[in-house]
PDB file of C-alpha atoms in Angstrom:
ATOM      1  CA  MET A   8     120.200 106.693 110.440  1.00  0.00           C
ATOM      2  CA  THR A   9     121.676 108.793 107.615  1.00  0.00           C
ATOM      3  CA  ASP A  10     121.923 112.566 107.797  1.00  0.00           C
ATOM      4  CA  GLU A  11     119.131 112.850 105.216  1.00  0.00           C
ATOM      5  CA  VAL A  12     116.740 110.668 107.215  1.00  0.00           C
ATOM      6  CA  SER A  13     117.640 112.539 110.381  1.00  0.00           C
ATOM      7  CA  LYS A  14     116.787 115.797 108.616  1.00  0.00           C
ATOM      8  CA  LEU A  15     113.480 114.352 107.423  1.00  0.00           C
ATOM      9  CA  LYS A  16     112.600 113.324 110.957  1.00  0.00           C
ATOM     10  CA  GLU A  17     113.366 116.856 112.145  1.00  0.00           C
ATOM     11  CA  LEU A  18     111.172 118.392 109.434  1.00  0.00           C
ATOM     12  CA  VAL A  19     108.295 116.039 110.242  1.00  0.00           C
ATOM     13  CA  GLU A  20     108.483 116.972 113.918  1.00  0.00           C
ATOM     14  CA  LYS A  21     108.262 120.677 113.038  1.00  0.00           C
ATOM     15  CA  SER A  22     105.406 120.330 110.551  1.00  0.00           C
ATOM     16  CA  GLU A  23     101.676 120.305 111.285  1.00  0.00           C
ATOM     17  CA  ARG A  24      99.974 119.831 107.905  1.00  0.00           C
ATOM     18  CA  ILE A  25     101.938 117.200 106.000  1.00  0.00           C
ATOM     19  CA  VAL A  26     100.707 115.757 102.720  1.00  0.00           C
ATOM     20  CA  PHE A  27     102.222 112.635 101.233  1.00  0.00           C
ATOM     21  CA  PHE A  28     102.139 112.189  97.452  1.00  0.00           C
ATOM     22  CA  GLY A  29     103.018 108.626  96.476  1.00  0.00           C
ATOM     23  CA  GLY A  30     103.401 106.333  93.508  1.00  0.00           C
ATOM     24  CA  ALA A  31     104.184 102.737  92.623  1.00  0.00           C
ATOM     25  CA  GLY A  32     107.424 102.677  94.615  1.00  0.00           C
ATOM     26  CA  VAL A  33     105.381 102.764  97.809  1.00  0.00           C
ATOM     27  CA  SER A  34     103.684  99.498  96.849  1.00  0.00           C
ATOM     28  CA  THR A  35     106.619  97.591  95.371  1.00  0.00           C
ATOM     29  CA  GLU A  36     107.954  97.002  98.878  1.00  0.00           C
ATOM     30  CA  SER A  37     104.684  95.196  99.587  1.00  0.00           C
ATOM     31  CA  GLY A  38     105.386  92.864  96.675  1.00  0.00           C
ATOM     32  CA  ILE A  39     103.252  94.658  94.086  1.00  0.00           C
ATOM     33  CA  PRO A  40     105.085  95.088  90.753  1.00  0.00           C
ATOM     34  CA  ASP A  41     105.166  98.537  89.215  1.00  0.00           C
ATOM     35  CA  PHE A  42     104.662  99.345  85.559  1.00  0.00           C
ATOM     36  CA  ARG A  43     107.948 100.813  84.421  1.00  0.00           C
ATOM     37  CA  SER A  44     110.795  99.150  86.297  1.00  0.00           C
ATOM     38  CA  VAL A  45     112.912  96.368  84.840  1.00  0.00           C
ATOM     39  CA  ASP A  46     110.737  93.806  86.592  1.00  0.00           C
ATOM     40  CA  GLY A  47     107.505  95.740  86.108  1.00  0.00           C
ATOM     41  CA  LEU A  48     104.451  94.883  84.056  1.00  0.00           C
ATOM     42  CA  TYR A  49     105.732  96.758  81.008  1.00  0.00           C
ATOM     43  CA  SER A  50     108.657  94.358  80.624  1.00  0.00           C
ATOM     44  CA  GLN A  51     106.454  91.263  80.518  1.00  0.00           C
ATOM     45  CA  GLN A  52     105.148  89.629  77.372  1.00  0.00           C
ATOM     46  CA  TRP A  53     101.473  89.764  76.388  1.00  0.00           C
ATOM     47  CA  ASP A  54      99.736  89.881  73.034  1.00  0.00           C
ATOM     48  CA  TYR A  55      99.379  93.621  73.554  1.00  0.00           C
ATOM     49  CA  PRO A  56     101.390  96.149  75.578  1.00  0.00           C
ATOM     50  CA  PRO A  57      99.961  96.611  79.088  1.00  0.00           C
ATOM     51  CA  GLU A  58      99.282 100.308  78.452  1.00  0.00           C
ATOM     52  CA  THR A  59      97.140  99.277  75.492  1.00  0.00           C
ATOM     53  CA  ILE A  60      95.241  96.627  77.458  1.00  0.00           C
ATOM     54  CA  LEU A  61      94.571  99.061  80.296  1.00  0.00           C
ATOM     55  CA  SER A  62      92.981 101.636  78.002  1.00  0.00           C
ATOM     56  CA  HIS A  63      89.334 102.585  77.632  1.00  0.00           C
ATOM     57  CA  THR A  64      89.371 101.686  73.952  1.00  0.00           C
ATOM     58  CA  PHE A  65      90.725  98.188  74.628  1.00  0.00           C
ATOM     59  CA  PHE A  66      88.197  97.712  77.434  1.00  0.00           C
ATOM     60  CA  GLU A  67      85.387  98.526  75.016  1.00  0.00           C
ATOM     61  CA  ARG A  68      86.668  96.488  72.061  1.00  0.00           C
ATOM     62  CA  LYS A  69      88.375  93.468  73.639  1.00  0.00           C
ATOM     63  CA  THR A  70      86.606  93.232  76.967  1.00  0.00           C
ATOM     64  CA  GLU A  71      87.308  89.573  77.737  1.00  0.00           C
ATOM     65  CA  GLU A  72      91.039  90.025  77.053  1.00  0.00           C
ATOM     66  CA  PHE A  73      91.009  93.068  79.334  1.00  0.00           C
ATOM     67  CA  TYR A  74      89.601  91.020  82.200  1.00  0.00           C
ATOM     68  CA  ARG A  75      92.025  88.162  81.572  1.00  0.00           C
ATOM     69  CA  PHE A  76      94.936  90.576  81.997  1.00  0.00           C
ATOM     70  CA  TYR A  77      93.296  92.439  84.876  1.00  0.00           C
ATOM     71  CA  ARG A  78      92.724  89.245  86.859  1.00  0.00           C
ATOM     72  CA  ALA A  79      96.241  87.995  86.180  1.00  0.00           C
ATOM     73  CA  LYS A  80      98.180  91.200  86.864  1.00  0.00           C
ATOM     74  CA  MET A  81      96.100  93.580  88.970  1.00  0.00           C
ATOM     75  CA  ASN A  82      95.056  91.244  91.777  1.00  0.00           C
ATOM     76  CA  CYS A  83      97.026  92.443  94.807  1.00  0.00           C
ATOM     77  CA  LEU A  84      94.463  91.534  97.467  1.00  0.00           C
ATOM     78  CA  SER A  85      96.997  89.452  99.394  1.00  0.00           C
ATOM     79  CA  ALA A  86      99.477  92.328  99.724  1.00  0.00           C
ATOM     80  CA  LYS A  87     100.106  93.823 103.160  1.00  0.00           C
ATOM     81  CA  PRO A  88     101.028  97.390 104.151  1.00  0.00           C
ATOM     82  CA  ASN A  89     104.739  98.059 104.564  1.00  0.00           C
ATOM     83  CA  PRO A  90     106.468 100.466 107.005  1.00  0.00           C
ATOM     84  CA  ALA A  91     105.742 103.468 104.776  1.00  0.00           C
ATOM     85  CA  HIS A  92     101.980 102.840 104.817  1.00  0.00           C
ATOM     86  CA  ILE A  93     102.034 102.184 108.543  1.00  0.00           C
ATOM     87  CA  LYS A  94     104.047 105.288 109.452  1.00  0.00           C
ATOM     88  CA  LEU A  95     101.818 107.530 107.340  1.00  0.00           C
ATOM     89  CA  ALA A  96      98.755 106.205 109.149  1.00  0.00           C
ATOM     90  CA  GLU A  97     100.470 106.879 112.469  1.00  0.00           C
ATOM     91  CA  LEU A  98     101.316 110.451 111.455  1.00  0.00           C
ATOM     92  CA  GLU A  99      97.689 111.046 110.518  1.00  0.00           C
ATOM     93  CA  GLU A 100      96.514 109.671 113.869  1.00  0.00           C
ATOM     94  CA  GLN A 101      98.969 112.012 115.595  1.00  0.00           C
ATOM     95  CA  GLY A 102      97.394 114.953 113.748  1.00  0.00           C
ATOM     96  CA  LYS A 103     100.536 115.769 111.742  1.00  0.00           C
ATOM     97  CA  LEU A 104      99.552 114.365 108.354  1.00  0.00           C
ATOM     98  CA  SER A 105      96.461 115.852 106.736  1.00  0.00           C
ATOM     99  CA  ALA A 106      96.175 113.644 103.649  1.00  0.00           C
ATOM    100  CA  VAL A 107      97.678 110.994 101.417  1.00  0.00           C
ATOM    101  CA  VAL A 108      97.479 111.539  97.666  1.00  0.00           C
ATOM    102  CA  THR A 109      98.242 108.315  95.843  1.00  0.00           C
ATOM    103  CA  GLN A 110      98.518 107.096  92.269  1.00  0.00           C
ATOM    104  CA  ASN A 111      98.193 103.505  93.479  1.00  0.00           C
ATOM    105  CA  ILE A 112      94.993 101.461  93.283  1.00  0.00           C
ATOM    106  CA  ASP A 113      95.778  98.762  95.865  1.00  0.00           C
ATOM    107  CA  GLY A 114      94.080 100.322  98.903  1.00  0.00           C
ATOM    108  CA  LEU A 115      97.046  99.611 101.183  1.00  0.00           C
ATOM    109  CA  HIS A 116      96.970 103.057 102.764  1.00  0.00           C
ATOM    110  CA  GLN A 117      93.444 102.448 104.031  1.00  0.00           C
ATOM    111  CA  ILE A 118      94.309  98.925 105.152  1.00  0.00           C
ATOM    112  CA  ALA A 119      97.168 100.429 107.196  1.00  0.00           C
ATOM    113  CA  GLY A 120      94.712 102.814 108.849  1.00  0.00           C
ATOM    114  CA  SER A 121      94.869 106.038 106.820  1.00  0.00           C
ATOM    115  CA  LYS A 122      91.525 107.830 106.678  1.00  0.00           C
ATOM    116  CA  LYS A 123      92.034 110.790 104.312  1.00  0.00           C
ATOM    117  CA  VAL A 124      93.282 109.227 101.101  1.00  0.00           C
ATOM    118  CA  TYR A 125      92.814 110.697  97.647  1.00  0.00           C
ATOM    119  CA  GLU A 126      93.094 107.836  95.156  1.00  0.00           C
ATOM    120  CA  LEU A 127      93.795 109.612  91.884  1.00  0.00           C
ATOM    121  CA  HIS A 128      93.571 106.452  89.795  1.00  0.00           C
ATOM    122  CA  GLY A 129      90.789 104.679  91.675  1.00  0.00           C
ATOM    123  CA  SER A 130      90.863 101.382  93.557  1.00  0.00           C
ATOM    124  CA  ILE A 131      90.612  97.680  92.809  1.00  0.00           C
ATOM    125  CA  HIS A 132      88.430  97.420  95.908  1.00  0.00           C
ATOM    126  CA  ARG A 133      85.592  99.327  94.229  1.00  0.00           C
ATOM    127  CA  ASN A 134      83.739  98.069  91.201  1.00  0.00           C
ATOM    128  CA  TYR A 135      80.420  99.096  89.744  1.00  0.00           C
ATOM    129  CA  CYS A 136      77.769  97.828  87.362  1.00  0.00           C
ATOM    130  CA  THR A 137      77.756  99.774  84.117  1.00  0.00           C
ATOM    131  CA  LYS A 138      73.996  99.164  83.831  1.00  0.00           C
ATOM    132  CA  CYS A 139      72.419  99.736  87.244  1.00  0.00           C
ATOM    133  CA  GLY A 140      75.313 101.446  89.051  1.00  0.00           C
ATOM    134  CA  LYS A 141      75.464  98.988  91.965  1.00  0.00           C
ATOM    135  CA  PHE A 142      78.872  98.787  93.619  1.00  0.00           C
ATOM    136  CA  HIS A 143      80.620  95.444  94.077  1.00  0.00           C
ATOM    137  CA  GLY A 144      83.635  94.242  96.048  1.00  0.00           C
ATOM    138  CA  PRO A 145      86.846  92.984  94.424  1.00  0.00           C
ATOM    139  CA  GLU A 146      85.679  89.379  94.589  1.00  0.00           C
ATOM    140  CA  SER A 147      83.161  90.236  91.861  1.00  0.00           C
ATOM    141  CA  ILE A 148      86.098  90.696  89.491  1.00  0.00           C
ATOM    142  CA  PHE A 149      88.803  88.351  90.715  1.00  0.00           C
ATOM    143  CA  THR A 150      86.716  85.214  91.259  1.00  0.00           C
ATOM    144  CA  GLY A 151      85.426  83.331  88.269  1.00  0.00           C
ATOM    145  CA  GLU A 152      86.220  83.629  84.598  1.00  0.00           C
ATOM    146  CA  GLY A 153      84.813  85.442  81.611  1.00  0.00           C
ATOM    147  CA  LEU A 154      82.906  88.681  81.968  1.00  0.00           C
ATOM    148  CA  PRO A 155      81.933  89.702  85.526  1.00  0.00           C
ATOM    149  CA  LEU A 156      78.212  90.362  85.556  1.00  0.00           C
ATOM    150  CA  CYS A 157      75.880  92.028  88.041  1.00  0.00           C
ATOM    151  CA  GLU A 158      72.621  90.453  89.174  1.00  0.00           C
ATOM    152  CA  CYS A 159      70.878  92.760  86.695  1.00  0.00           C
ATOM    153  CA  GLY A 160      72.957  91.356  83.852  1.00  0.00           C
ATOM    154  CA  GLY A 161      75.127  94.443  83.460  1.00  0.00           C
ATOM    155  CA  LEU A 162      78.908  94.357  83.151  1.00  0.00           C
ATOM    156  CA  ILE A 163      80.872  95.058  86.344  1.00  0.00           C
ATOM    157  CA  LYS A 164      83.718  97.514  85.688  1.00  0.00           C
ATOM    158  CA  PRO A 165      86.638  98.210  88.041  1.00  0.00           C
ATOM    159  CA  ASP A 166      86.540 101.719  89.517  1.00  0.00           C
ATOM    160  CA  VAL A 167      90.039 102.447  88.243  1.00  0.00           C
ATOM    161  CA  VAL A 168      91.094 105.149  85.818  1.00  0.00           C
ATOM    162  CA  LEU A 169      92.095 103.583  82.519  1.00  0.00           C
ATOM    163  CA  TYR A 170      94.253 105.237  79.900  1.00  0.00           C
ATOM    164  CA  GLU A 171      92.135 107.702  77.870  1.00  0.00           C
ATOM    165  CA  GLU A 172      89.875 108.288  80.890  1.00  0.00           C
ATOM    166  CA  GLY A 173      89.893 111.454  82.981  1.00  0.00           C
ATOM    167  CA  LEU A 174      90.549 111.676  86.704  1.00  0.00           C
ATOM    168  CA  ASP A 175      87.624 112.117  89.070  1.00  0.00           C
ATOM    169  CA  ASP A 176      86.985 115.847  89.543  1.00  0.00           C
ATOM    170  CA  ALA A 177      86.123 115.625  93.245  1.00  0.00           C
ATOM    171  CA  THR A 178      89.231 113.559  93.999  1.00  0.00           C
ATOM    172  CA  VAL A 179      91.490 115.970  92.135  1.00  0.00           C
ATOM    173  CA  SER A 180      89.881 118.975  93.826  1.00  0.00           C
ATOM    174  CA  GLY A 181      90.380 117.443  97.269  1.00  0.00           C
ATOM    175  CA  ALA A 182      93.991 116.556  96.518  1.00  0.00           C
ATOM    176  CA  VAL A 183      94.736 120.050  95.210  1.00  0.00           C
ATOM    177  CA  ASP A 184      93.230 121.683  98.303  1.00  0.00           C
ATOM    178  CA  ALA A 185      95.208 119.391 100.610  1.00  0.00           C
ATOM    179  CA  ILE A 186      98.486 120.080  98.808  1.00  0.00           C
ATOM    180  CA  ARG A 187      97.859 123.822  98.623  1.00  0.00           C
ATOM    181  CA  GLU A 188      97.132 124.037 102.353  1.00  0.00           C
ATOM    182  CA  SER A 189     100.029 121.823 103.484  1.00  0.00           C
ATOM    183  CA  ASP A 190     103.181 123.111 105.143  1.00  0.00           C
ATOM    184  CA  MET A 191     105.198 120.068 104.071  1.00  0.00           C
ATOM    185  CA  LEU A 192     104.901 117.863 100.985  1.00  0.00           C
ATOM    186  CA  ILE A 193     106.634 114.489 100.927  1.00  0.00           C
ATOM    187  CA  ILE A 194     106.829 112.891  97.487  1.00  0.00           C
ATOM    188  CA  GLY A 195     107.684 109.213  97.595  1.00  0.00           C
ATOM    189  CA  GLY A 196     108.060 106.259  95.265  1.00  0.00           C
ATOM    190  CA  THR A 197     107.161 108.034  92.043  1.00  0.00           C
ATOM    191  CA  SER A 198     109.042 109.121  88.953  1.00  0.00           C
ATOM    192  CA  LEU A 199     106.666 112.090  88.584  1.00  0.00           C
ATOM    193  CA  ASN A 200     106.252 111.242  84.902  1.00  0.00           C
ATOM    194  CA  VAL A 201     102.546 110.344  84.943  1.00  0.00           C
ATOM    195  CA  TYR A 202     100.274 113.259  84.153  1.00  0.00           C
ATOM    196  CA  PRO A 203      97.958 114.842  85.059  1.00  0.00           C
ATOM    197  CA  ALA A 204      98.616 113.353  88.524  1.00  0.00           C
ATOM    198  CA  ALA A 205     102.214 114.562  88.779  1.00  0.00           C
ATOM    199  CA  GLY A 206     101.147 118.078  87.865  1.00  0.00           C
ATOM    200  CA  LEU A 207      99.284 118.444  91.150  1.00  0.00           C
ATOM    201  CA  ILE A 208     102.474 119.102  93.088  1.00  0.00           C
ATOM    202  CA  ARG A 209     102.766 122.523  91.467  1.00  0.00           C
ATOM    203  CA  TYR A 210     100.067 123.676  93.891  1.00  0.00           C
ATOM    204  CA  PHE A 211     102.405 123.259  96.861  1.00  0.00           C
ATOM    205  CA  ARG A 212     103.211 126.550  98.583  1.00  0.00           C
ATOM    206  CA  GLY A 213     104.506 125.251 101.916  1.00  0.00           C
ATOM    207  CA  ASN A 214     107.876 125.313 103.630  1.00  0.00           C
ATOM    208  CA  SER A 215     109.423 121.914 102.943  1.00  0.00           C
ATOM    209  CA  LEU A 216     109.409 119.821  99.768  1.00  0.00           C
ATOM    210  CA  VAL A 217     110.912 116.369 100.293  1.00  0.00           C
ATOM    211  CA  ILE A 218     111.457 113.718  97.622  1.00  0.00           C
ATOM    212  CA  VAL A 219     112.131 110.113  98.628  1.00  0.00           C
ATOM    213  CA  ASN A 220     112.803 108.054  95.516  1.00  0.00           C
ATOM    214  CA  LYS A 221     115.480 105.616  94.390  1.00  0.00           C
ATOM    215  CA  SER A 222     115.784 107.148  90.930  1.00  0.00           C
ATOM    216  CA  PRO A 223     116.014 110.809  89.834  1.00  0.00           C
ATOM    217  CA  THR A 224     112.890 112.859  89.109  1.00  0.00           C
ATOM    218  CA  GLN A 225     112.449 116.060  87.137  1.00  0.00           C
ATOM    219  CA  TYR A 226     111.652 117.920  90.360  1.00  0.00           C
ATOM    220  CA  ASP A 227     114.812 116.962  92.281  1.00  0.00           C
ATOM    221  CA  SER A 228     116.288 120.439  91.897  1.00  0.00           C
ATOM    222  CA  ASN A 229     113.216 121.927  93.588  1.00  0.00           C
ATOM    223  CA  ALA A 230     113.447 119.710  96.659  1.00  0.00           C
ATOM    224  CA  ASP A 231     114.546 121.038 100.017  1.00  0.00           C
ATOM    225  CA  LEU A 232     115.560 117.482 100.889  1.00  0.00           C
ATOM    226  CA  LEU A 233     116.332 114.612  98.517  1.00  0.00           C
ATOM    227  CA  ILE A 234     116.619 111.029  99.773  1.00  0.00           C
ATOM    228  CA  CYS A 235     117.583 108.269  97.329  1.00  0.00           C
ATOM    229  CA  GLN A 236     116.667 105.251  99.449  1.00  0.00           C
ATOM    230  CA  ASN A 237     113.904 102.661  99.729  1.00  0.00           C
ATOM    231  CA  ILE A 238     110.895 104.459 101.069  1.00  0.00           C
ATOM    232  CA  GLY A 239     109.986 101.716 103.555  1.00  0.00           C
ATOM    233  CA  GLU A 240     113.449 101.857 105.106  1.00  0.00           C
ATOM    234  CA  VAL A 241     113.238 105.632 105.382  1.00  0.00           C
ATOM    235  CA  PHE A 242     109.801 105.731 106.982  1.00  0.00           C
ATOM    236  CA  SER A 243     110.646 102.977 109.433  1.00  0.00           C
ATOM    237  CA  GLN A 244     113.197 105.385 110.963  1.00  0.00           C
ATOM    238  CA  ILE A 245     111.099 108.507 111.419  1.00  0.00           C
TER     239      ILE A 245
END
């Protein structure tokens, strides 16, 4: 155990209202590719850039192409929680962690056992009919070809936040309250470059700000503890 991880363990033991704010780096260790790394989705070849395909405008104008990409690249239903997900769920069960705020849409925190999870960008596990509003499971999207249709004939849309779409107000409000009331904020697996999600950390007023990320972030100078290691390895030791 490094000195930094030992310090993190000490801070966790002293804290009572921890919030974890996580990004794609939490899921990559479960085999889910991120968007901006060398091996991420943005480095792969499609007829359009992934950020264009995953936009509201593209969804409206080239719907079938959107679903072709979504089925090929966003299906992570076989992924399993890694040590970071598992430890966070354990900390919540122990009464030390009050919430997880995540930019990920894979649902792995809930699969690991976390109960209070604010999914800023939605979830692949929730899908709804744009006509009647009925909710559908992920199989409604990932099985079959062409446009996924509800029994009423309406189009089934993933409950994920696309580019050009706003975040859910209730989710943001809950995340802000959790961060504001926390005594410790652990930021993990995120470059903190995606807004407005990354802007939520400015509401933190607690005692300990910890950043666990393999690459530098713009908030490193504000951290009380900075750990540049794989997040799964770190959390498996605390």
